[in-house]
Coordinates of C-alpha atoms in Angstrom, one line a residue:
M1 CA 1.0 63.4 56.4
K2 CA 2.8 61.4 53.8
E3 CA 2.7 58.3 56.1
T4 CA -1.1 58.9 56.5
I5 CA -1.6 58.9 52.8
V6 CA 0.5 55.7 52.3
A7 CA -1.6 54.0 55.0
L8 CA -4.8 55.0 53.2
L9 CA -3.5 53.7 49.9
E10 CA -2.5 50.4 51.6
D11 CA -6.1 50.0 52.9
A12 CA -7.4 50.8 49.4
L13 CA -5.2 48.2 47.8
D14 CA -6.4 45.6 50.3
S15 CA -9.9 46.3 49.4
L16 CA -9.3 46.1 45.7
R17 CA -7.4 42.8 46.1
Q18 CA -10.4 41.4 48.1
Q19 CA -12.8 42.6 45.3
G20 CA -10.6 40.9 42.7
V21 CA -9.8 44.1 41.0
L22 CA -6.1 43.5 41.7
P23 CA -4.3 40.2 41.8
A24 CA -4.1 38.8 45.3
D25 CA -0.3 38.5 45.2
L26 CA 0.3 42.1 44.0
A27 CA 2.2 44.0 46.7
P28 CA 3.7 47.2 45.2
T29 CA 5.9 49.7 46.8
I30 CA 3.7 52.8 47.3
K31 CA 5.4 56.0 46.3
V32 CA 3.9 59.3 47.5
D33 CA 5.6 62.6 46.7
P34 CA 5.0 66.3 47.5
T35 CA 3.5 68.1 44.5
R36 CA 5.4 70.9 42.8
D37 CA 2.3 72.9 42.0
K38 CA -0.1 73.4 45.0
A39 CA -3.0 73.6 42.5
H40 CA -2.5 69.9 42.2
G41 CA -2.8 69.3 45.9
D42 CA -0.1 68.7 48.5
Y43 CA 0.9 65.1 47.7
A44 CA 0.5 62.8 44.7
T45 CA 1.0 59.2 43.7
N46 CA 1.4 57.4 40.4
L47 CA 0.3 54.1 41.9
A48 CA -2.5 53.6 39.3
L49 CA -0.1 54.0 36.4
M50 CA 2.3 51.5 38.0
L51 CA -0.4 48.9 38.5
A52 CA -2.3 49.3 35.3
K53 CA -0.5 46.6 33.4
P54 CA -0.5 43.9 36.1
A55 CA -4.1 44.7 36.8
D56 CA -4.9 44.7 33.1
R57 CA -6.9 48.0 33.4
K58 CA -6.6 51.5 32.0
P59 CA -4.6 53.7 34.4
R60 CA -7.4 56.3 34.9
E61 CA -10.0 53.5 35.4
L62 CA -7.7 52.0 38.1
A63 CA -7.2 55.5 39.6
E64 CA -10.9 55.8 40.0
A65 CA -11.1 52.4 41.7
L66 CA -8.3 53.4 44.1
V67 CA -10.0 56.7 45.0
G68 CA -13.3 54.9 45.5
A69 CA -11.7 52.4 47.9
L70 CA -9.9 55.0 50.0
P71 CA -11.2 55.1 53.6
E72 CA -12.5 58.3 55.0
S73 CA -9.9 60.4 56.7
A74 CA -10.0 63.7 58.5
A75 CA -6.5 64.3 57.4
V76 CA -7.5 64.7 53.7
S77 CA -9.9 67.4 52.5
R78 CA -10.3 66.0 49.0
V79 CA -8.7 63.7 46.4
E80 CA -8.6 64.3 42.7
I81 CA -7.5 62.3 39.6
A82 CA -5.3 64.2 37.2
G83 CA -3.9 63.4 33.7
P84 CA -3.6 59.8 32.7
G85 CA -4.1 58.5 36.3
F86 CA -2.2 60.5 38.9
V87 CA -4.0 60.7 42.3
N88 CA -3.6 64.1 44.1
F89 CA -4.3 64.5 47.8
F90 CA -5.2 67.8 49.4
A91 CA -4.4 67.9 53.1
A92 CA -7.0 69.2 55.6
T93 CA -5.7 72.4 57.2
D94 CA -6.2 71.0 60.8
A95 CA -4.3 67.9 59.9
A96 CA -1.4 69.7 58.2
A97 CA -1.1 72.1 61.1
Q98 CA -0.6 69.3 63.5
V99 CA 3.0 69.1 62.4
V100 CA 3.6 72.2 64.5
R101 CA 2.5 70.3 67.6
Q102 CA 4.7 67.4 66.6
V103 CA 7.8 69.6 66.1
L104 CA 7.3 71.5 69.4
D105 CA 6.7 68.3 71.3
A106 CA 9.7 66.5 69.9
G107 CA 12.1 69.5 70.0
D108 CA 15.7 68.6 69.2
A109 CA 14.5 65.0 68.5
F110 CA 12.3 66.0 65.6
G111 CA 13.6 64.4 62.4
R112 CA 15.6 61.7 64.3
S113 CA 14.6 58.0 64.0
L114 CA 15.7 54.5 64.9
T115 CA 16.1 53.3 61.3
G116 CA 19.6 52.0 61.9
Q117 CA 18.6 50.0 65.0
G118 CA 22.0 50.5 66.6
Q119 CA 23.9 48.9 63.7
K120 CA 27.7 49.7 64.0
V121 CA 29.1 51.8 61.2
Q122 CA 32.6 53.1 60.9
V123 CA 33.3 56.2 58.9
E124 CA 36.9 57.0 58.0
F125 CA 37.5 60.5 56.7
V126 CA 40.2 63.2 56.4
S127 CA 43.0 60.7 56.9
A128 CA 45.7 63.2 55.9
N129 CA 49.4 62.5 55.8
P130 CA 51.0 64.1 58.9
T131 CA 53.3 66.1 56.7
G132 CA 51.6 69.6 56.8
P133 CA 48.5 71.6 57.7
L134 CA 45.1 70.4 56.4
H135 CA 44.4 71.8 53.0
V136 CA 40.9 72.9 51.7
G137 CA 40.4 69.4 50.1
H138 CA 40.9 67.8 53.5
G139 CA 38.4 70.4 54.8
R140 CA 35.8 69.3 52.3
G141 CA 36.4 65.7 53.3
A142 CA 36.1 66.7 57.0
A143 CA 32.8 68.6 56.4
I144 CA 31.2 65.8 54.3
G145 CA 32.5 63.0 56.6
D146 CA 31.4 64.6 59.8
C147 CA 27.9 65.4 58.3
I148 CA 27.5 61.8 57.2
C149 CA 28.3 60.7 60.8
R150 CA 25.8 63.1 62.1
L151 CA 23.1 61.9 59.7
L152 CA 23.8 58.3 60.5
E153 CA 23.6 59.0 64.3
A154 CA 20.4 60.9 63.7
T155 CA 18.9 57.8 62.1
G156 CA 19.8 55.3 64.8
F157 CA 23.2 54.0 63.8
E158 CA 26.2 53.6 66.2
V159 CA 28.9 55.5 64.5
T160 CA 32.7 55.3 65.0
R161 CA 34.7 58.2 63.5
E162 CA 38.2 57.1 62.4
F163 CA 41.3 59.0 61.2
Y164 CA 44.0 56.9 59.4
Y165 CA 47.5 58.4 59.6
N166 CA 49.9 57.4 56.8
D167 CA 52.9 57.8 59.2
A168 CA 55.1 55.5 57.2
G169 CA 56.7 55.6 53.8
A170 CA 58.6 58.0 51.5
Q171 CA 56.5 61.1 52.4
I172 CA 57.5 60.8 56.1
S173 CA 61.1 60.4 55.2
N174 CA 60.9 63.5 53.1
L175 CA 59.3 65.4 56.0
A176 CA 62.2 64.4 58.3
L177 CA 64.8 65.4 55.8
S178 CA 63.1 68.7 55.3
V179 CA 63.0 69.5 59.0
Q180 CA 66.6 68.4 59.4
A181 CA 67.7 70.7 56.6
R182 CA 65.9 73.6 58.2
A183 CA 67.4 72.7 61.6
K184 CA 70.9 72.8 60.0
G185 CA 70.2 76.3 58.6
L186 CA 69.3 75.5 55.0
D187 CA 66.7 77.3 53.0
H188 CA 64.5 75.5 50.4
E189 CA 66.2 77.3 47.6
D190 CA 69.7 76.1 48.8
E191 CA 71.5 73.5 46.8
G192 CA 71.5 71.0 49.7
W193 CA 67.7 71.0 50.1
P194 CA 66.1 67.5 49.7
A195 CA 64.9 67.0 46.2
D196 CA 61.4 66.0 47.3
G197 CA 61.5 68.2 50.5
Y198 CA 58.5 70.2 51.8
R199 CA 58.8 74.0 51.4
G200 CA 56.0 75.5 53.5
G201 CA 56.7 78.0 56.2
Y202 CA 55.5 75.4 58.8
I203 CA 58.7 73.5 58.3
I204 CA 60.6 76.4 59.9
D205 CA 58.2 76.2 62.9
V206 CA 58.8 72.5 63.3
A207 CA 62.5 72.8 63.0
N208 CA 62.6 75.7 65.6
A209 CA 60.5 73.8 68.0
Y210 CA 62.7 70.7 67.6
L211 CA 65.9 72.8 68.3
D212 CA 64.2 74.4 71.3
G213 CA 63.5 71.0 72.9
E214 CA 59.8 71.4 72.9
T215 CA 57.4 68.7 74.1
V216 CA 54.3 68.0 71.9
H217 CA 51.2 66.0 72.8
A218 CA 49.5 64.1 70.0
D219 CA 46.7 61.8 70.9
D220 CA 48.5 58.7 72.0
R221 CA 52.0 60.0 72.7
H222 CA 54.1 62.8 74.1
V223 CA 57.3 63.6 72.3
T224 CA 60.1 65.8 73.6
A225 CA 62.6 67.0 71.0
S226 CA 66.3 66.1 71.6
G227 CA 67.4 69.2 69.7
D228 CA 70.1 67.2 67.9
P229 CA 70.0 68.1 64.2
D230 CA 72.0 65.0 63.2
D231 CA 69.5 62.5 64.8
L232 CA 67.1 61.9 61.8
A233 CA 65.0 59.3 63.6
A234 CA 64.4 61.7 66.5
I235 CA 63.5 64.5 64.1
Q236 CA 61.0 62.2 62.2
E237 CA 59.3 61.2 65.5
F238 CA 59.0 64.8 66.6
A239 CA 57.9 66.2 63.3
V240 CA 55.1 63.6 62.9
A241 CA 53.9 64.3 66.4
Y242 CA 54.1 68.1 65.9
L243 CA 52.1 68.0 62.7
R244 CA 49.6 65.5 64.1
R245 CA 49.0 68.0 66.9
E246 CA 48.6 70.9 64.3
Q247 CA 46.1 68.9 62.3
D248 CA 44.2 68.1 65.5
L249 CA 44.0 71.9 66.2
D250 CA 42.7 72.5 62.7
L251 CA 40.0 69.9 63.2
K252 CA 39.0 71.3 66.6
A253 CA 38.7 74.7 65.0
F254 CA 36.4 73.1 62.4
G255 CA 34.3 71.4 65.0
V256 CA 35.3 67.8 64.0
H257 CA 36.3 65.1 66.4
F258 CA 37.4 61.4 66.0
D259 CA 36.9 58.4 68.2
V260 CA 39.9 56.5 66.8
Y261 CA 43.3 57.6 65.4
F262 CA 44.8 54.6 63.6
L263 CA 48.5 54.7 62.6
E264 CA 49.8 53.0 59.5
S265 CA 53.0 52.3 61.3
S266 CA 51.1 50.1 63.8
L267 CA 50.2 47.7 60.9
Y268 CA 53.9 47.0 60.5
R269 CA 54.8 47.0 64.2
D270 CA 52.0 44.5 65.0
G271 CA 52.8 42.3 62.0
K272 CA 49.5 42.8 60.3
V273 CA 51.0 43.7 56.9
E274 CA 53.1 40.5 56.9
A275 CA 50.1 38.5 58.1
A276 CA 48.0 39.8 55.2
V277 CA 50.8 38.9 52.7
E278 CA 51.1 35.4 54.2
R279 CA 47.3 34.8 53.9
L280 CA 47.3 36.0 50.3
I281 CA 50.1 33.6 49.4
E282 CA 48.4 30.8 51.3
K283 CA 45.2 31.4 49.3
G284 CA 47.1 31.0 46.1
H285 CA 46.4 34.5 44.7
T286 CA 50.0 35.7 44.4
Y287 CA 53.0 35.0 42.1
E288 CA 56.6 36.0 41.7
Q289 CA 57.7 37.9 38.6
D290 CA 60.9 40.0 37.9
G291 CA 61.9 39.7 41.5
A292 CA 58.6 41.2 42.8
L293 CA 55.6 39.7 44.5
W294 CA 52.3 40.2 42.6
L295 CA 48.7 39.9 43.6
R296 CA 46.4 38.5 40.9
T297 CA 43.8 41.2 41.3
T298 CA 42.4 40.6 37.8
D299 CA 40.7 37.5 39.3
F300 CA 38.6 40.0 41.3
G301 CA 37.6 42.7 38.8
D302 CA 40.8 44.8 38.5
D303 CA 42.1 45.7 35.0
K304 CA 45.6 44.4 35.7
D305 CA 47.5 42.5 38.4
R306 CA 49.2 44.6 41.1
V307 CA 52.7 44.5 42.6
M308 CA 52.5 44.0 46.4
R309 CA 56.2 43.8 47.2
K310 CA 58.7 45.5 45.1
T311 CA 62.1 44.2 44.1
D312 CA 63.7 46.1 46.9
G313 CA 61.5 44.4 49.5
Q314 CA 59.3 47.5 50.1
Y315 CA 55.5 47.1 50.0
T316 CA 53.4 49.1 47.6
Y317 CA 50.9 51.5 49.1
F318 CA 47.8 49.4 48.5
L319 CA 49.0 46.4 50.5
P320 CA 48.9 48.2 53.9
D321 CA 45.5 49.5 52.9
V322 CA 44.3 45.9 52.5
A323 CA 45.7 44.9 55.9
Y324 CA 44.1 48.0 57.4
H325 CA 40.7 47.1 56.0
L326 CA 41.0 43.6 57.1
D327 CA 41.6 45.0 60.6
K328 CA 38.4 47.0 60.3
W329 CA 36.5 43.9 59.4
Q330 CA 38.0 42.0 62.3
R331 CA 36.9 44.8 64.6
G332 CA 33.3 44.0 63.7
F333 CA 32.5 46.8 61.3
T334 CA 30.2 45.2 58.7
T335 CA 29.5 48.6 57.3
V336 CA 32.5 50.9 56.6
I337 CA 32.3 54.2 54.7
N338 CA 35.5 55.8 53.4
E339 CA 35.2 59.5 52.6
Q340 CA 38.2 60.4 50.5
G341 CA 39.3 62.6 47.7
A342 CA 38.6 61.6 44.1
D343 CA 42.3 60.9 43.6
H344 CA 41.7 57.7 45.6
H345 CA 39.4 56.4 42.9
S346 CA 41.9 54.0 41.5
T347 CA 42.5 52.4 44.9
V348 CA 38.8 51.4 45.3
T349 CA 39.0 48.4 43.0
R350 CA 42.4 47.4 44.2
V351 CA 41.6 47.4 47.8
R352 CA 38.3 45.5 47.3
A353 CA 40.1 43.0 45.1
G354 CA 42.8 42.5 47.8
L355 CA 40.1 42.0 50.4
Q356 CA 38.3 39.4 48.3
A357 CA 41.6 37.6 47.7
L358 CA 42.0 37.2 51.5
E359 CA 38.9 34.9 51.5
A360 CA 38.0 36.2 54.9
G361 CA 34.2 36.3 54.4
I362 CA 34.2 40.0 53.4
P363 CA 31.4 40.7 51.0
K364 CA 32.0 42.0 47.5
G365 CA 31.8 45.8 47.2
W366 CA 33.0 46.3 50.8
P367 CA 33.8 48.9 52.0
D368 CA 31.7 51.8 50.7
Y369 CA 33.3 54.9 49.3
V370 CA 32.2 58.5 49.1
L371 CA 34.7 60.4 46.9
H372 CA 34.8 64.2 46.8
Q373 CA 36.1 66.3 43.9
M374 CA 38.6 69.2 44.2
V375 CA 37.9 72.6 45.6
M376 CA 38.9 75.9 44.0
V377 CA 39.0 78.9 46.3
T378 CA 38.4 82.3 44.7
R379 CA 38.5 85.9 45.9
S380 CA 37.3 88.8 43.7
G381 CA 36.8 86.2 40.9
V382 CA 40.5 85.2 41.0
E383 CA 41.7 81.8 42.2
V384 CA 43.6 81.8 45.5
K385 CA 46.3 79.2 45.4
L386 CA 48.8 80.0 48.2
S387 CA 48.9 80.1 51.9
K388 CA 51.4 81.9 54.1
R389 CA 51.3 79.0 56.4
A390 CA 51.5 76.1 53.9
G391 CA 53.3 77.8 51.1
S392 CA 51.7 75.9 48.3
Y393 CA 48.0 75.5 49.0
V394 CA 45.0 77.0 50.9
T395 CA 44.5 75.5 54.3
V396 CA 41.3 74.9 56.3
R397 CA 42.5 77.3 58.9
D398 CA 42.9 80.0 56.2
L399 CA 39.2 79.6 55.3
I400 CA 38.0 79.6 58.9
D401 CA 40.0 82.7 59.6
E402 CA 38.6 84.4 56.5
V403 CA 34.9 83.5 56.7
G404 CA 34.3 81.6 60.0
R405 CA 33.6 78.0 60.8
D406 CA 29.9 78.0 59.9
A407 CA 30.3 79.4 56.4
T408 CA 33.3 77.1 55.7
R409 CA 31.4 74.0 56.8
F410 CA 28.2 74.8 55.0
F411 CA 29.9 75.8 51.7
L412 CA 32.1 72.6 51.7
A413 CA 29.2 70.2 52.4
A414 CA 26.4 71.9 50.5
R415 CA 27.1 70.4 47.1
R416 CA 27.3 66.8 45.9
A417 CA 30.6 65.3 46.8
D418 CA 31.2 64.2 43.2
S419 CA 30.9 67.7 41.8
Q420 CA 33.7 70.2 41.7
L421 CA 33.3 73.1 44.1
T422 CA 34.3 76.8 43.8
F423 CA 34.6 78.3 47.3
D424 CA 33.9 82.0 46.8
I425 CA 35.3 83.8 49.8
D426 CA 33.5 87.1 49.0
L427 CA 30.2 85.3 48.8
A428 CA 30.8 83.4 52.0
R429 CA 31.6 86.7 53.8
S430 CA 28.6 88.6 52.4
Q431 CA 25.5 89.3 54.5
S432 CA 23.0 88.9 51.7
N433 CA 20.4 86.4 50.5
D434 CA 22.9 85.2 47.9
N435 CA 24.9 83.7 50.7
P436 CA 23.2 80.4 51.4
V437 CA 24.4 80.0 55.0
Y438 CA 23.5 83.6 55.8
Y439 CA 20.1 83.1 54.2
V440 CA 19.3 80.0 56.4
Q441 CA 20.7 81.4 59.6
Y442 CA 18.9 84.7 59.0
A443 CA 15.6 82.8 58.9
H444 CA 16.4 81.3 62.4
A445 CA 17.3 84.7 63.7
R446 CA 14.2 86.3 62.3
V447 CA 12.0 83.9 64.3
C448 CA 13.9 84.8 67.4
S449 CA 13.4 88.5 66.6
M450 CA 9.7 87.9 66.1
L451 CA 9.4 86.3 69.6
R452 CA 11.3 89.1 71.2
K453 CA 8.9 91.5 69.6
A454 CA 5.9 89.6 71.0
E455 CA 7.5 89.9 74.5
A456 CA 8.2 93.6 74.1
E457 CA 4.6 94.2 73.1
E458 CA 3.4 92.3 76.1
T459 CA 1.7 89.7 74.0
P460 CA 4.0 86.7 74.8
F461 CA 3.5 83.4 73.1
D462 CA 0.7 81.4 74.7
H463 CA 1.4 77.7 74.0
A464 CA -1.9 76.3 75.1
L465 CA -3.9 78.9 73.0
A466 CA -1.7 78.2 70.0
M467 CA -2.3 74.5 70.1
Q468 CA -6.0 75.1 70.2
S469 CA -5.8 77.5 67.2
L470 CA -3.6 75.7 64.7
G471 CA -6.5 75.3 62.3
R472 CA -6.4 79.0 61.7
L473 CA -3.2 78.6 59.6
E474 CA -5.1 78.8 56.3
E475 CA -3.1 81.0 54.1
D476 CA -1.3 79.4 51.1
Q477 CA 2.1 80.5 52.4
E478 CA 1.4 79.0 55.8
K479 CA 0.3 75.7 54.2
A480 CA 3.5 75.6 52.1
L481 CA 5.6 76.1 55.2
L482 CA 3.6 73.4 57.1
N483 CA 4.2 70.9 54.3
R484 CA 7.9 71.7 54.2
L485 CA 8.2 71.2 57.9
A486 CA 6.4 67.8 57.6
R487 CA 9.0 66.6 55.1
F488 CA 12.0 67.0 57.4
P489 CA 12.1 63.5 58.9
E490 CA 12.0 62.0 55.4
A491 CA 14.7 64.4 54.2
V492 CA 17.0 63.2 57.0
E493 CA 16.4 59.5 56.3
H494 CA 17.0 60.0 52.6
A495 CA 20.2 62.0 53.1
A496 CA 21.5 59.4 55.6
A497 CA 20.7 56.5 53.3
A498 CA 22.3 58.2 50.3
R499 CA 25.2 59.6 52.4
E500 CA 24.5 63.0 50.8
P501 CA 24.7 65.9 53.3
Q502 CA 23.9 68.3 50.5
Q503 CA 20.3 67.1 50.6
I504 CA 20.0 68.6 54.1
A505 CA 21.6 71.9 52.9
Q506 CA 19.0 72.1 50.1
Y507 CA 16.2 71.3 52.4
L508 CA 17.3 74.1 54.7
L509 CA 17.4 76.5 51.8
D510 CA 13.9 75.5 50.7
L511 CA 12.6 75.8 54.3
A512 CA 14.2 79.2 54.7
A513 CA 12.7 80.3 51.4
D514 CA 9.2 79.2 52.5
F515 CA 9.6 80.9 55.8
H516 CA 10.8 84.2 54.4
T517 CA 8.0 84.1 51.8
C518 CA 5.4 83.5 54.5
Y519 CA 6.9 86.1 56.8
N520 CA 6.7 88.8 54.1
A521 CA 3.2 87.8 53.0
V522 CA 1.4 87.1 56.3
K523 CA 1.3 89.5 59.3
V524 CA 2.2 87.7 62.6
M525 CA 1.6 90.4 65.2
V526 CA -2.2 90.7 64.7
E527 CA -4.7 91.6 67.4
D528 CA -6.5 88.3 67.1
D529 CA -5.0 86.3 70.0
E530 CA -5.7 82.9 68.5
L531 CA -4.3 83.8 65.0
R532 CA -1.3 85.5 66.4
N533 CA -0.4 82.6 68.7
A534 CA -1.0 80.1 65.9
R535 CA 1.4 82.0 63.7
L536 CA 4.0 82.4 66.5
A537 CA 3.8 78.6 66.9
L538 CA 4.5 78.1 63.2
G539 CA 7.5 80.4 63.6
L540 CA 8.7 78.4 66.6
A541 CA 8.3 75.1 64.8
T542 CA 10.3 76.6 61.8
R543 CA 13.0 77.7 64.2
Q544 CA 13.3 74.3 65.7
V545 CA 13.6 72.5 62.4
L546 CA 16.1 75.0 61.1
R547 CA 18.2 74.4 64.3
N548 CA 17.9 70.6 63.9
G549 CA 19.0 70.8 60.3
L550 CA 21.9 73.2 61.0
E551 CA 23.0 70.8 63.7
L552 CA 23.2 68.0 61.2
M553 CA 25.5 70.3 59.1
G554 CA 27.6 71.2 62.1
V555 CA 26.5 74.8 61.7
G556 CA 25.4 77.2 64.4
A557 CA 21.9 78.7 64.7
P558 CA 22.3 82.4 65.8
E559 CA 19.5 84.2 67.5
E560 CA 20.7 87.6 66.3
M561 CA 22.4 88.7 63.1

């Protein structure tokens, strides 16, 4: 419907330009939005207010000219001018109801588009250090990142999901020392425990598995433990593989998969870190000071220059990040989205500055970032901080075990990434309208129940009769639901472009609210065959859009609750 109104306004603008009412070179972007108050129609535009100054006319006078130039359309029942020059459109019932036909014809494809035209996009998310189970912050990144991928795929992009393993550096050394200490019988409270060692109960599991000579399978490798507690290198290799496997199991339980697992260690093994350093030196953006190698990042917008190579010859953490992103660029990804925790905020400028210093043709502001804020988990109003498994934080698996995958995913992705999130376990477990995922899923199950009732009463849905009778959907609640259904494709495009899955969560809540309101106000199982089937068709279309939206969130659509 919105596209129809935009097309009508474009025709009106052409007519006014030909009449000399508007300048011939005036080509505005036409904005049409759903109205908040249905007394003001279904859609409205402020086009007359936007064009009043360049047209040198009063807004209301220009609005009258616009309305007068609109072509006739069976899709619009009437057009009104409101306030200083808003133009309100009232959709004809028959035209609005055709969205039911469109939804049922398109099925799972309704809301999908080819906007991206097959453009390659890489989304990096989660990227946890392989030093322990995934915590709830990783879970938020997993939910948001995966939903972004689903939205991009739904709008025609070719998406590659990538997980970057920081399997090099001090944290890996601390992991190996922690497992070795456990393998030698030490407890984390003992005097000989590593100063920066890991203390979670999972360290015991890793140490026992190592001593038992287990074999673990982790994506690109199979590692069999030697069982020798003195072989620190073997312990490190086994511990990293073991925890990579554990994280992979966490992600599978969460319904998240990756196309590429990239190891930080490979950057060193393949000489890519050294190659990046050499290129930066060659381009003249480095200098030596106090025995360290510095990158002049201030030339590219950073607040101060950064050390690349310390006095002990070790690289700082941002240098391999620069080499890694150069690798992404060289793999042909002109669009890269990094979904990371807000604690990575300081690295954004540094990495972008390092990439500019390479002078490799990488555009400014590349890559894109979506940064999520922290998550606080509560039960009975009290913050939950510890996990039996991890020892010091709440894990993704803890939440899945407590409330299920659907509620965990929906709650973690249903708010803006840049807002802090309180995950209320009691609310997520409740079967009430206050629980957003229950509220949406219940709407889907309610339609299924309605269709089962029609079958039981021997008045099954008649598709052909329903399609002939869509004009009977005349109640205000039905019209509100029809208009909400029609907005789904636009909602998907907006959410994908903004990389904001919470827009889909909000749309689903609004759709569920419109459906529940309609269901409570309008009787479906009436004796009138035409009206009953038209209303059943409206329910079917609602069920389809709910399922399509929940799929974008990675959440199931149950038929019974």
